[in-house]
Amino acid sequence: MKLNSLNYDSLSPAQTVALQQELRKHIQIRPLYKEVKIIGSADISFNKGEETVYAGIVLFKYPELTVIGNYTAKAETKFPCISGLLAFRELPALLKVWEQIETKPDLMVLDGQGIAHERRMGIATHFGWLTDVPTIGSAKSRLAGRFIEPANEAFAQSEMTDKGEVVSIALRSKKNCNPIYISPGHHIDIEQSVEVIKNCIRGYRIPEPIRQAHNLVNEFRIKDIGSNAQQLLF
DNA sequence: GCGACAG
DNA sequence: ATCTTGTCGC
């Protein structure tokens, strides 16, 4: 069903926009149904200009953030980098990783937007719809939504509004650093999304789960570059 | 027409 | 996203 019908590479940008318009009708922003004991974080890495993408997911106990699992997968994509359509480039690889996980986490944090998106269908929202798992988007830069700069102190925050709707929170995770942009993906609300992310800050601008997922996929990519170079020696 | 534009 | 040195500010 949902997870087997990912032929995103064959869709034109216009078709993916239409798909986002359809999918947004099914998105639920509301409080969590169950307690969160395990969270996962996902990220992607790739070499500029190449079609190979390296995807990874790290699992943690929450709220201690003890690592309890690492998963990676390599995939090919022909879908280009287009702002607003990142999901179509990155999700197929992420789902390949997701399928490896025997015990799924209670919540996933994605590097990118949730509903803070022109059609409310950022990658975190899209991933949540595909997997039926609560998701949060934590982005390093703004896509949709305007806001007033939060005060320059840790945990200062400011609402972000798009088309008259509050879609996310600009959160200053660390003093003297630019804010990060937190939006619910699916099956969670804004307040709980910000609460979870605040509990995941460990002295860096980027929430610890995302930092670790980023490190994982980057190391995975570097190792693969190395092993490809080795093979050329034979 | 011009600027903005997740990763 | 990735590449990549020094540099400015707290």
Tab-separated table of C-alpha atoms (C1' of nucleotides) in Angstrom:
chain	number	residue	atom	x	y	z
A	1	MET	CA	0.000	0.000	0.000
A	2	LYS	CA	1.455	3.343	1.040
A	3	LEU	CA	5.043	2.196	1.422
A	4	ASN	CA	5.205	0.130	-1.761
A	5	SER	CA	3.819	2.800	-4.026
A	6	LEU	CA	6.818	5.090	-3.959
A	7	ASN	CA	7.528	5.738	-7.640
A	8	TYR	CA	8.567	9.278	-6.930
A	9	ASP	CA	11.383	9.283	-9.488
A	10	SER	CA	8.847	8.930	-12.274
A	11	LEU	CA	6.730	11.906	-11.181
A	12	SER	CA	7.115	15.344	-12.690
A	13	PRO	CA	7.393	18.308	-10.320
A	14	ALA	CA	3.861	19.341	-11.299
A	15	GLN	CA	2.556	15.898	-10.373
A	16	THR	CA	4.256	15.988	-6.985
A	17	VAL	CA	2.702	19.352	-6.210
A	18	ALA	CA	-0.705	17.879	-6.989
A	19	LEU	CA	0.085	14.912	-4.736
A	20	GLN	CA	1.001	17.241	-1.876
A	21	GLN	CA	-2.303	19.066	-2.303
A	22	GLU	CA	-4.129	15.757	-2.003
A	23	LEU	CA	-2.113	14.400	0.925
A	24	ARG	CA	-2.459	17.544	3.037
A	25	LYS	CA	-6.145	16.725	3.528
A	26	HIS	CA	-5.154	13.696	5.601
A	27	ILE	CA	-2.684	15.375	7.956
A	28	GLN	CA	-3.558	15.435	11.640
A	29	ILE	CA	-2.065	18.075	13.941
A	30	ARG	CA	-3.218	17.105	17.419
A	31	PRO	CA	-1.768	15.904	20.761
A	32	LEU	CA	0.163	12.637	20.894
A	33	TYR	CA	-1.885	9.521	21.589
A	34	LYS	CA	0.771	7.648	23.519
A	35	GLU	CA	3.781	8.264	25.702
A	36	VAL	CA	7.102	8.689	23.922
A	37	LYS	CA	9.786	6.289	25.139
A	38	ILE	CA	11.796	5.764	21.964
A	39	ILE	CA	12.548	8.460	19.434
A	40	GLY	CA	14.319	8.207	16.114
A	41	SER	CA	16.055	10.783	13.969
A	42	ALA	CA	16.692	10.648	10.239
A	43	ASP	CA	19.011	12.406	7.845
A	44	ILE	CA	20.405	12.190	4.312
A	45	SER	CA	23.838	12.847	2.873
A	46	PHE	CA	24.981	12.951	-0.739
A	47	ASN	CA	27.798	14.098	-2.975
A	48	LYS	CA	26.819	17.222	-4.851
A	49	GLY	CA	25.726	16.447	-8.397
A	50	GLU	CA	25.445	12.690	-7.872
A	51	GLU	CA	22.334	10.501	-7.767
A	52	THR	CA	23.426	8.352	-4.828
A	53	VAL	CA	21.903	9.253	-1.467
A	54	TYR	CA	23.022	7.898	1.900
A	55	ALA	CA	20.222	7.669	4.430
A	56	GLY	CA	20.327	6.860	8.116
A	57	ILE	CA	18.191	6.604	11.240
A	58	VAL	CA	19.397	6.646	14.855
A	59	LEU	CA	17.206	5.383	17.691
A	60	PHE	CA	17.325	6.779	21.235
A	61	LYS	CA	15.694	6.222	24.581
A	62	TYR	CA	13.725	9.324	25.457
A	63	PRO	CA	14.309	11.617	27.260
A	64	GLU	CA	17.769	10.336	28.256
A	65	LEU	CA	18.842	10.113	24.600
A	66	THR	CA	20.833	6.935	25.074
A	67	VAL	CA	21.564	5.513	21.618
A	68	ILE	CA	19.922	2.123	21.094
A	69	GLY	CA	20.290	1.616	17.344
A	70	ASN	CA	21.819	2.732	14.032
A	71	TYR	CA	20.477	1.927	10.558
A	72	THR	CA	21.692	3.014	7.120
A	73	ALA	CA	20.864	2.447	3.463
A	74	LYS	CA	22.191	3.645	0.143
A	75	ALA	CA	19.815	4.472	-2.699
A	76	GLU	CA	19.675	6.161	-6.085
A	77	THR	CA	17.418	9.058	-6.993
A	78	LYS	CA	16.822	11.010	-10.137
A	79	PHE	CA	14.515	13.517	-8.484
A	80	PRO	CA	16.251	16.921	-8.422
A	81	CYS	CA	16.738	19.249	-5.444
A	82	ILE	CA	13.751	21.562	-5.632
A	83	SER	CA	12.735	23.735	-2.704
A	84	GLY	CA	9.350	22.565	-1.460
A	85	LEU	CA	9.770	19.097	-2.968
A	86	LEU	CA	12.616	17.649	-0.927
A	87	ALA	CA	10.465	14.761	0.239
A	88	PHE	CA	10.369	13.276	-3.241
A	89	ARG	CA	14.136	13.174	-3.419
A	90	GLU	CA	14.881	11.935	0.098
A	91	LEU	CA	11.957	9.823	1.288
A	92	PRO	CA	12.514	6.692	-0.816
A	93	ALA	CA	15.980	6.273	0.699
A	94	LEU	CA	14.684	6.948	4.201
A	95	LEU	CA	11.948	4.356	3.846
A	96	LYS	CA	14.555	1.816	2.823
A	97	VAL	CA	16.154	2.435	6.210
A	98	TRP	CA	12.814	2.481	8.007
A	99	GLU	CA	11.943	-1.003	6.756
A	100	GLN	CA	15.032	-2.410	8.494
A	101	ILE	CA	13.862	-1.339	11.935
A	102	GLU	CA	12.215	-4.201	13.785
A	103	THR	CA	10.767	-2.169	16.665
A	104	LYS	CA	9.650	1.194	15.340
A	105	PRO	CA	10.177	4.329	17.480
A	106	ASP	CA	7.249	6.212	19.056
A	107	LEU	CA	8.229	9.421	17.294
A	108	MET	CA	10.585	10.557	14.537
A	109	VAL	CA	12.487	13.825	14.179
A	110	LEU	CA	13.374	14.830	10.616
A	111	ASP	CA	15.895	17.362	9.354
A	112	GLY	CA	13.571	19.759	7.518
A	113	GLN	CA	10.070	21.186	7.773
A	114	GLY	CA	6.828	19.656	8.972
A	115	ILE	CA	3.784	21.806	8.191
A	116	ALA	CA	5.926	24.949	7.874
A	117	HIS	CA	5.680	24.475	4.149
A	118	GLU	CA	3.758	26.302	1.412
A	119	ARG	CA	1.369	23.344	1.122
A	120	ARG	CA	1.852	22.110	4.723
A	121	MET	CA	3.635	19.055	3.349
A	122	GLY	CA	7.276	19.261	4.391
A	123	ILE	CA	9.362	16.103	4.549
A	124	ALA	CA	8.525	15.428	8.201
A	125	THR	CA	4.809	15.629	7.478
A	126	HIS	CA	5.122	13.438	4.413
A	127	PHE	CA	7.173	10.834	6.303
A	128	GLY	CA	4.586	10.812	9.085
A	129	TRP	CA	1.792	10.204	6.626
A	130	LEU	CA	3.665	7.336	4.962
A	131	THR	CA	4.582	5.567	8.195
A	132	ASP	CA	1.719	6.605	10.505
A	133	VAL	CA	4.294	7.574	13.136
A	134	PRO	CA	4.235	10.971	14.897
A	135	THR	CA	6.865	13.263	13.363
A	136	ILE	CA	8.530	16.594	14.070
A	137	GLY	CA	10.389	18.776	11.599
A	138	SER	CA	13.490	20.574	12.870
A	139	ALA	CA	14.992	22.810	10.191
A	140	LYS	CA	18.147	24.905	10.124
A	141	SER	CA	16.610	27.519	7.894
A	142	ARG	CA	13.244	28.988	7.113
A	143	LEU	CA	10.955	27.959	4.294
A	144	ALA	CA	7.429	29.260	4.919
A	145	GLY	CA	6.381	31.464	7.820
A	146	ARG	CA	7.326	34.929	9.012
A	147	PHE	CA	8.386	35.775	12.556
A	148	ILE	CA	9.922	38.357	14.800
A	149	GLU	CA	13.450	37.578	15.951
A	150	PRO	CA	13.402	35.789	19.316
A	151	ALA	CA	15.459	37.336	22.153
A	152	ASN	CA	19.149	36.444	22.187
A	153	GLU	CA	19.009	33.922	24.994
A	154	ALA	CA	18.766	30.150	25.098
A	155	PHE	CA	15.210	28.830	24.595
A	156	ALA	CA	13.739	32.155	23.532
A	157	GLN	CA	11.057	31.455	20.964
A	158	SER	CA	8.736	33.156	18.530
A	159	GLU	CA	5.685	31.997	16.591
A	160	MET	CA	5.909	31.717	12.819
A	161	THR	CA	2.859	32.556	10.738
A	162	ASP	CA	2.107	31.667	7.139
A	163	LYS	CA	-1.072	32.813	5.394
A	164	GLY	CA	-2.582	33.764	8.752
A	165	GLU	CA	-1.853	30.389	10.312
A	166	VAL	CA	0.681	29.588	13.062
A	167	VAL	CA	2.754	26.832	11.485
A	168	SER	CA	5.944	26.694	13.524
A	169	ILE	CA	8.191	28.098	16.235
A	170	ALA	CA	11.539	29.795	15.736
A	171	LEU	CA	13.517	28.460	18.689
A	172	ARG	CA	16.864	29.876	19.773
A	173	SER	CA	18.440	26.635	20.905
A	174	LYS	CA	21.661	28.416	21.921
A	175	LYS	CA	22.662	31.985	22.722
A	176	ASN	CA	24.356	33.887	19.879
A	177	CYS	CA	23.193	31.318	17.343
A	178	ASN	CA	20.489	31.623	14.702
A	179	PRO	CA	17.210	29.982	15.679
A	180	ILE	CA	16.076	26.577	14.496
A	181	TYR	CA	12.593	26.128	13.036
A	182	ILE	CA	10.336	23.586	14.694
A	183	SER	CA	7.068	22.441	13.156
A	184	PRO	CA	4.842	19.448	13.783
A	185	GLY	CA	4.822	16.855	11.039
A	186	HIS	CA	1.848	14.574	11.712
A	187	HIS	CA	0.058	13.152	14.774
A	188	ILE	CA	1.524	15.757	17.175
A	189	ASP	CA	0.874	19.440	17.905
A	190	ILE	CA	3.127	22.493	17.909
A	191	GLU	CA	3.492	22.741	21.679
A	192	GLN	CA	4.532	19.118	22.105
A	193	SER	CA	6.883	19.363	19.151
A	194	VAL	CA	8.731	22.263	20.740
A	195	GLU	CA	8.750	20.514	24.119
A	196	VAL	CA	10.369	17.392	22.683
A	197	ILE	CA	12.978	19.395	20.776
A	198	LYS	CA	13.831	21.456	23.855
A	199	ASN	CA	14.453	18.200	25.719
A	200	CYS	CA	16.843	17.190	22.938
A	201	ILE	CA	19.158	20.226	23.103
A	202	ARG	CA	22.572	19.282	24.465
A	203	GLY	CA	24.682	22.417	24.233
A	204	TYR	CA	24.701	22.700	20.445
A	205	ARG	CA	22.476	24.663	18.131
A	206	ILE	CA	21.274	21.447	16.479
A	207	PRO	CA	19.200	19.009	18.567
A	208	GLU	CA	21.260	15.974	19.563
A	209	PRO	CA	19.237	13.363	17.641
A	210	ILE	CA	19.653	15.265	14.386
A	211	ARG	CA	23.331	15.901	15.027
A	212	GLN	CA	23.898	12.196	15.465
A	213	ALA	CA	21.873	11.213	12.425
A	214	HIS	CA	23.842	13.750	10.422
A	215	ASN	CA	27.150	12.328	11.671
A	216	LEU	CA	26.000	8.788	10.915
A	217	VAL	CA	25.086	9.407	7.287
A	218	ASN	CA	28.137	11.551	6.677
A	219	GLU	CA	30.485	8.844	7.964
A	220	PHE	CA	28.558	6.297	5.911
A	221	ARG	CA	29.067	8.424	2.779
A	222	ILE	CA	32.791	9.022	3.424
A	223	LYS	CA	33.397	5.305	3.961
A	224	ASP	CA	31.621	4.526	0.715
A	225	ILE	CA	33.764	7.018	-1.174
A	226	GLY	CA	36.791	5.286	0.317
A	227	SER	CA	35.668	1.779	-0.605
A	228	ASN	CA	34.889	2.890	-4.155
A	229	ALA	CA	38.426	4.250	-4.427
A	230	GLN	CA	39.809	0.939	-3.113
A	231	GLN	CA	38.009	-1.007	-5.814
A	232	LEU	CA	39.693	1.076	-8.499
A	233	LEU	CA	43.016	-0.385	-7.347
A	234	PHE	CA	42.014	-3.858	-8.537
B	1	DG	C1'	9.403	41.607	-13.561
B	2	DC	C1'	12.028	40.672	-9.101
B	3	DG	C1'	13.356	38.384	-4.995
B	4	DA	C1'	12.942	34.124	-1.988
B	5	DC	C1'	13.632	29.483	-1.965
B	6	DA	C1'	13.879	23.036	3.762
B	7	DG	C1'	18.193	19.894	2.110
C	1	DA	C1'	23.602	19.143	0.680
C	2	DT	C1'	29.120	19.550	0.160
C	3	DC	C1'	33.827	21.875	-0.193
C	4	DT	C1'	36.954	24.547	2.821
C	5	DT	C1'	40.711	28.852	5.904
C	6	DG	C1'	40.629	32.059	8.324
C	7	DT	C1'	38.231	35.121	11.132
C	8	DC	C1'	35.012	37.883	14.009
C	9	DG	C1'	32.425	37.867	18.375
C	10	DC	C1'	30.887	36.086	22.814
